[in-house]
Tab-separated table of C-alpha atoms in Angstrom:
chain	number	residue	atom	x	y	z
L	1	MET	CA	-64.122	1.816	179.002
L	2	GLN	CA	-65.611	-0.767	176.131
L	3	ALA	CA	-68.186	-2.704	177.371
L	4	THR	CA	-67.038	-6.500	177.106
L	5	SER	CA	-69.879	-9.572	176.325
L	6	LYS	CA	-69.187	-13.428	178.871
L	7	PRO	CA	-68.841	-15.977	176.213
L	8	VAL	CA	-72.326	-17.574	176.559
L	9	PRO	CA	-70.944	-20.833	178.534
L	10	PRO	CA	-71.407	-24.586	176.418
L	11	PHE	CA	-74.968	-26.376	177.610
L	12	SER	CA	-76.039	-30.169	176.935
L	13	PRO	CA	-79.017	-30.598	175.609
L	14	VAL	CA	-79.665	-33.963	177.949
L	15	PRO	CA	-82.686	-33.605	179.528
L	16	PRO	CA	-82.034	-33.901	183.678
L	17	PHE	CA	-82.848	-37.070	184.991
L	18	PRO	CA	-86.982	-37.558	186.591
L	19	PRO	CA	-86.999	-37.412	190.475
L	20	PHE	CA	-88.427	-40.731	189.774
L	21	PRO	CA	-87.541	-43.912	188.146
L	22	PRO	CA	-88.315	-43.368	184.243
L	23	GLU	CA	-91.820	-45.702	183.612
L	24	SER	CA	-92.512	-46.727	180.186
L	25	LEU	CA	-96.949	-46.615	179.770
L	26	SER	CA	-96.133	-49.772	177.069
L	27	ARG	CA	-93.465	-51.865	179.146
L	28	LEU	CA	-95.761	-51.752	182.333
L	29	LEU	CA	-99.266	-52.492	180.257
L	30	ARG	CA	-96.861	-54.950	179.465
L	31	GLN	CA	-95.778	-56.889	182.692
L	32	TRP	CA	-99.668	-56.294	184.320
L	33	CYS	CA	-100.005	-58.789	181.301
L	34	ILE	CA	-101.889	-56.316	179.100
L	35	ALA	CA	-100.977	-56.886	175.456
L	36	PRO	CA	-101.287	-53.488	173.470
L	37	GLY	CA	-103.521	-53.658	170.393
L	38	SER	CA	-102.116	-53.413	167.355
L	39	PRO	CA	-102.607	-49.801	166.240
L	40	PRO	CA	-103.284	-48.794	162.438
L	41	PRO	CA	-100.642	-47.618	160.369
L	42	ALA	CA	-99.643	-44.000	161.318
L	43	ALA	CA	-100.823	-42.485	157.739
L	44	ALA	CA	-103.866	-44.524	158.662
L	45	ARG	CA	-104.506	-42.911	161.830
L	46	LEU	CA	-103.068	-38.981	161.120
L	47	GLY	CA	-106.043	-39.047	158.078
L	48	ALA	CA	-108.238	-39.763	160.132
L	49	TRP	CA	-107.429	-37.290	163.521
L	50	PHE	CA	-106.627	-34.472	160.740
L	51	GLY	CA	-109.341	-32.501	158.602
L	52	TRP	CA	-108.721	-30.894	155.751
L	53	ALA	CA	-107.874	-27.249	157.135
L	54	ASP	CA	-105.023	-28.689	159.150
L	55	ALA	CA	-104.379	-30.994	156.119
L	56	ILE	CA	-103.604	-27.959	153.997
L	57	GLU	CA	-102.596	-25.688	157.058
L	58	ILE	CA	-99.577	-28.303	157.499
L	59	ALA	CA	-98.909	-28.712	154.025
L	60	GLN	CA	-98.303	-24.695	153.516
L	61	VAL	CA	-95.703	-25.306	156.047
L	62	LEU	CA	-94.131	-28.835	155.004
L	63	THR	CA	-93.812	-26.715	151.635
L	64	THR	CA	-92.810	-22.981	152.019
L	65	PRO	CA	-89.860	-23.274	152.682
L	66	PRO	CA	-88.017	-21.347	156.351
L	67	GLY	CA	-86.212	-18.216	156.813
L	68	SER	CA	-83.385	-18.429	157.748
L	69	ALA	CA	-82.756	-15.968	160.506
L	70	VAL	CA	-81.372	-17.940	163.230
L	71	SER	CA	-80.715	-16.044	167.194
L	72	GLU	CA	-78.056	-18.440	168.667
L	73	ALA	CA	-77.905	-16.767	171.947
L	74	ALA	CA	-81.833	-17.669	172.226
L	75	ARG	CA	-81.367	-20.801	171.655
L	76	ILE	CA	-78.916	-21.014	173.756
L	77	LYS	CA	-81.075	-19.115	176.900
L	78	ALA	CA	-84.200	-21.245	175.626
L	79	MET	CA	-82.001	-24.810	176.677
L	80	HIS	CA	-81.025	-23.671	179.681
L	81	TRP	CA	-84.330	-22.679	180.651
L	82	ALA	CA	-86.543	-26.192	179.505
L	83	SER	CA	-84.293	-28.265	181.372
L	84	THR	CA	-84.606	-26.175	184.221
L	85	GLU	CA	-88.861	-25.897	183.819
L	86	LEU	CA	-88.665	-29.710	182.911
L	87	GLU	CA	-86.666	-30.681	186.545
L	88	ARG	CA	-88.687	-28.709	188.288
L	89	LEU	CA	-92.621	-30.437	186.818
L	90	GLN	CA	-90.769	-33.911	186.966
L	91	ALA	CA	-89.894	-33.152	191.404
L	92	GLU	CA	-93.521	-31.385	191.876
L	93	LEU	CA	-95.446	-33.924	190.163
L	94	ALA	CA	-93.551	-36.007	191.549
L	95	SER	CA	-94.297	-35.247	194.867
L	96	SER	CA	-97.865	-34.424	194.289
L	97	PHE	CA	-98.207	-37.899	192.973
L	98	HIS	CA	-97.848	-38.645	196.500
L	99	HIS	CA	-101.231	-38.974	198.295
L	100	THR	CA	-100.206	-39.429	202.219
L	101	GLU	CA	-103.465	-40.215	203.582
L	102	LEU	CA	-104.021	-42.470	200.869
L	103	ALA	CA	-100.644	-44.600	201.283
L	104	GLY	CA	-100.850	-44.955	205.468
L	105	GLU	CA	-104.553	-46.079	205.564
L	106	SER	CA	-104.840	-49.001	207.729
L	107	ASN	CA	-104.520	-52.555	206.670
L	108	SER	CA	-107.573	-53.344	208.229
L	109	ILE	CA	-110.441	-55.655	206.337
L	110	SER	CA	-113.136	-52.859	206.411
L	111	ASP	CA	-116.486	-53.678	208.043
L	112	GLY	CA	-119.648	-53.199	205.534
L	113	ALA	CA	-117.783	-51.074	202.901
L	114	THR	CA	-117.766	-52.580	199.768
L	115	LEU	CA	-113.972	-52.932	198.007
L	116	LYS	CA	-116.124	-50.081	195.107
L	117	ASP	CA	-117.040	-48.243	198.261
L	118	LEU	CA	-113.529	-47.957	199.013
L	119	LEU	CA	-111.980	-47.035	196.103
L	120	VAL	CA	-113.349	-44.178	195.805
L	121	PRO	CA	-110.759	-41.716	197.037
L	122	TYR	CA	-107.700	-43.304	195.015
L	123	LEU	CA	-109.313	-42.712	192.031
L	124	GLN	CA	-110.241	-39.388	192.721
L	125	HIS	CA	-107.608	-38.779	193.198
L	126	PHE	CA	-105.611	-41.055	190.380
L	127	GLY	CA	-108.236	-38.682	187.681
L	128	GLN	CA	-107.262	-35.299	189.571
L	129	GLN	CA	-103.052	-35.852	189.383
L	130	GLN	CA	-104.430	-36.715	185.635
L	131	ARG	CA	-105.741	-33.224	185.487
L	132	VAL	CA	-102.613	-32.066	186.844
L	133	ILE	CA	-100.498	-33.793	184.269
L	134	GLU	CA	-102.751	-32.491	181.654
L	135	SER	CA	-102.211	-29.289	181.882
L	136	ARG	CA	-99.087	-28.510	183.084
L	137	THR	CA	-97.064	-31.062	180.488
L	138	SER	CA	-99.872	-28.475	177.977
L	139	THR	CA	-98.336	-24.851	179.540
L	140	PHE	CA	-94.944	-26.643	179.667
L	141	ARG	CA	-94.861	-27.193	175.429
L	142	ALA	CA	-96.633	-24.428	174.532
L	143	LEU	CA	-93.581	-22.282	176.118
L	144	LEU	CA	-91.531	-24.248	174.870
L	145	ARG	CA	-92.718	-23.646	171.562
L	146	ALA	CA	-92.577	-19.926	172.234
L	147	ARG	CA	-89.111	-20.143	172.763
L	148	LEU	CA	-88.269	-22.693	169.699
L	149	THR	CA	-90.199	-19.454	167.824
L	150	ARG	CA	-87.590	-17.114	168.363
L	151	ALA	CA	-84.706	-19.343	168.030
L	152	SER	CA	-84.206	-19.532	164.620
L	153	ASP	CA	-87.305	-19.963	161.346
L	154	GLU	CA	-86.673	-23.340	161.181
L	155	LEU	CA	-87.395	-24.083	164.650
L	156	ALA	CA	-90.289	-22.274	164.099
L	157	ARG	CA	-91.496	-24.167	161.595
L	158	LEU	CA	-90.767	-27.441	163.313
L	159	ALA	CA	-92.977	-24.964	167.212
L	160	GLN	CA	-96.006	-24.668	164.255
L	161	LEU	CA	-95.533	-28.636	163.153
L	162	ASP	CA	-96.024	-29.414	166.552
L	163	ASP	CA	-98.493	-27.135	167.779
L	164	TYR	CA	-101.107	-28.960	165.267
L	165	ILE	CA	-100.034	-31.912	166.315
L	166	GLU	CA	-101.121	-31.538	169.774
L	167	ARG	CA	-104.333	-29.617	168.768
L	168	ALA	CA	-105.327	-33.097	166.171
L	169	MET	CA	-104.338	-35.844	169.242
L	170	ALA	CA	-105.907	-33.940	171.779
L	171	ALA	CA	-108.885	-36.293	171.596
L	172	PRO	CA	-107.610	-39.396	171.122
L	173	GLN	CA	-105.825	-38.514	173.556
L	174	LEU	CA	-107.659	-38.369	176.584
L	175	ARG	CA	-109.790	-40.572	175.771
L	176	ALA	CA	-106.782	-43.521	175.360
L	177	MET	CA	-105.641	-42.260	179.274
L	178	ALA	CA	-109.313	-42.309	180.747
L	179	GLY	CA	-109.433	-45.830	180.362
L	180	LEU	CA	-106.403	-46.664	182.915
L	181	SER	CA	-108.831	-45.615	185.410
L	182	ALA	CA	-110.888	-48.986	184.113
L	183	LEU	CA	-107.159	-50.491	184.851
L	184	LEU	CA	-106.303	-49.618	188.409
L	185	GLU	CA	-110.096	-50.411	189.508
L	186	THR	CA	-109.155	-54.382	187.811
L	187	ARG	CA	-105.274	-53.944	189.880
L	188	ALA	CA	-107.398	-53.244	192.702
L	189	GLN	CA	-109.303	-55.962	192.070
L	190	LYS	CA	-106.712	-58.153	192.093
L	191	HIS	CA	-104.261	-57.339	194.807
L	192	TYR	CA	-107.507	-56.903	196.954
L	193	ALA	CA	-108.620	-60.551	196.178
L	194	ALA	CA	-104.942	-61.562	196.909
L	195	ASP	CA	-104.845	-60.183	200.311
L	196	PRO	CA	-108.040	-57.530	201.840
L	197	ARG	CA	-105.151	-57.009	204.395
L	198	GLN	CA	-102.018	-55.322	202.322
L	199	TRP	CA	-103.878	-54.463	199.402
L	200	ARG	CA	-103.900	-50.815	199.923
L	201	ALA	CA	-100.115	-50.651	199.991
L	202	ARG	CA	-100.310	-52.602	196.713
L	203	LEU	CA	-102.926	-50.138	194.398
L	204	CYS	CA	-101.066	-47.267	195.507
L	205	SER	CA	-97.983	-48.452	194.265
L	206	ASP	CA	-99.810	-49.553	191.036
L	207	LEU	CA	-101.132	-45.833	191.297
L	208	GLN	CA	-97.911	-44.219	191.500
L	209	ARG	CA	-96.150	-46.292	188.776
L	210	LEU	CA	-99.818	-45.396	185.856
L	211	LEU	CA	-99.454	-41.466	186.760
L	212	ARG	CA	-95.608	-42.187	186.206
L	213	ALA	CA	-96.163	-44.275	183.299
L	214	GLU	CA	-98.824	-41.278	181.927
L	215	LEU	CA	-96.146	-38.273	182.693
L	216	ASP	CA	-93.667	-40.202	180.982
L	217	HIS	CA	-96.362	-40.503	177.829
L	218	LYS	CA	-97.240	-37.128	178.299
L	219	LEU	CA	-93.382	-35.930	178.105
L	220	GLN	CA	-92.298	-37.414	174.847
L	221	ALA	CA	-93.164	-34.352	172.817
L	222	VAL	CA	-90.980	-32.604	175.244
L	223	LEU	CA	-88.611	-34.343	175.275
L	224	GLY	CA	-88.096	-34.980	171.281
L	225	LEU	CA	-88.890	-30.441	171.098
L	226	ILE	CA	-85.681	-29.940	173.676
L	227	GLU	CA	-83.430	-32.886	171.938
L	228	ALA	CA	-83.904	-30.501	168.633
L	229	LEU	CA	-83.081	-27.284	170.719
L	230	GLY	CA	-80.108	-28.897	171.421
L	231	THR	CA	-79.023	-30.685	167.803
L	232	HIS	CA	-80.199	-27.481	165.445
L	233	ASN	CA	-77.259	-26.454	164.016
L	234	PRO	CA	-77.973	-23.247	162.278
L	235	PRO	CA	-76.699	-22.547	158.589
């Protein structure tokens, strides 16, 4: 009897909703009355981040026409994988952001302890979660690029460009995200001055919102790659 192949089920390119409300970093900063600076033009920023060797390699990628190899099965499989992994990553990080002990801290005023001392566990948790975000999103992005490479030559070229961009932006991104700890301290000082008893709960809320915003920021490139998978039209 001749084997019959099963049709590939249709798949929506729309990523799943995260298990927590979306949080835009720029919007959050504006809500906290922190005006974002005016960045220089994108071309100027890229010129500062890329070295000559990087520029030459990127130019070669952009000027070399991609091949015509396409694997629709690999593309559909990659879309299924990306959607599942994105949902799992968001759910696991949402659980990781919540710190039961910090959230359950007493509202009593601590005798003899300075605010700086009281903030230590909050800042430690925040820094540790930032490292988790960086590690998990970078790994996910690299694995996604590998799947784009197997889907088509055009998507392989996109994956190669994304790899260059990620490496070039790694140091500036780390410097920018490192400044969020100081912002969290400023928020703590504001909450403590307003209410020395209820400041912990408000700080925990700010901490989780800031982590969700950083995760949202780090996932923008990943969502772009997923969108490319879903909208790619093979020749």
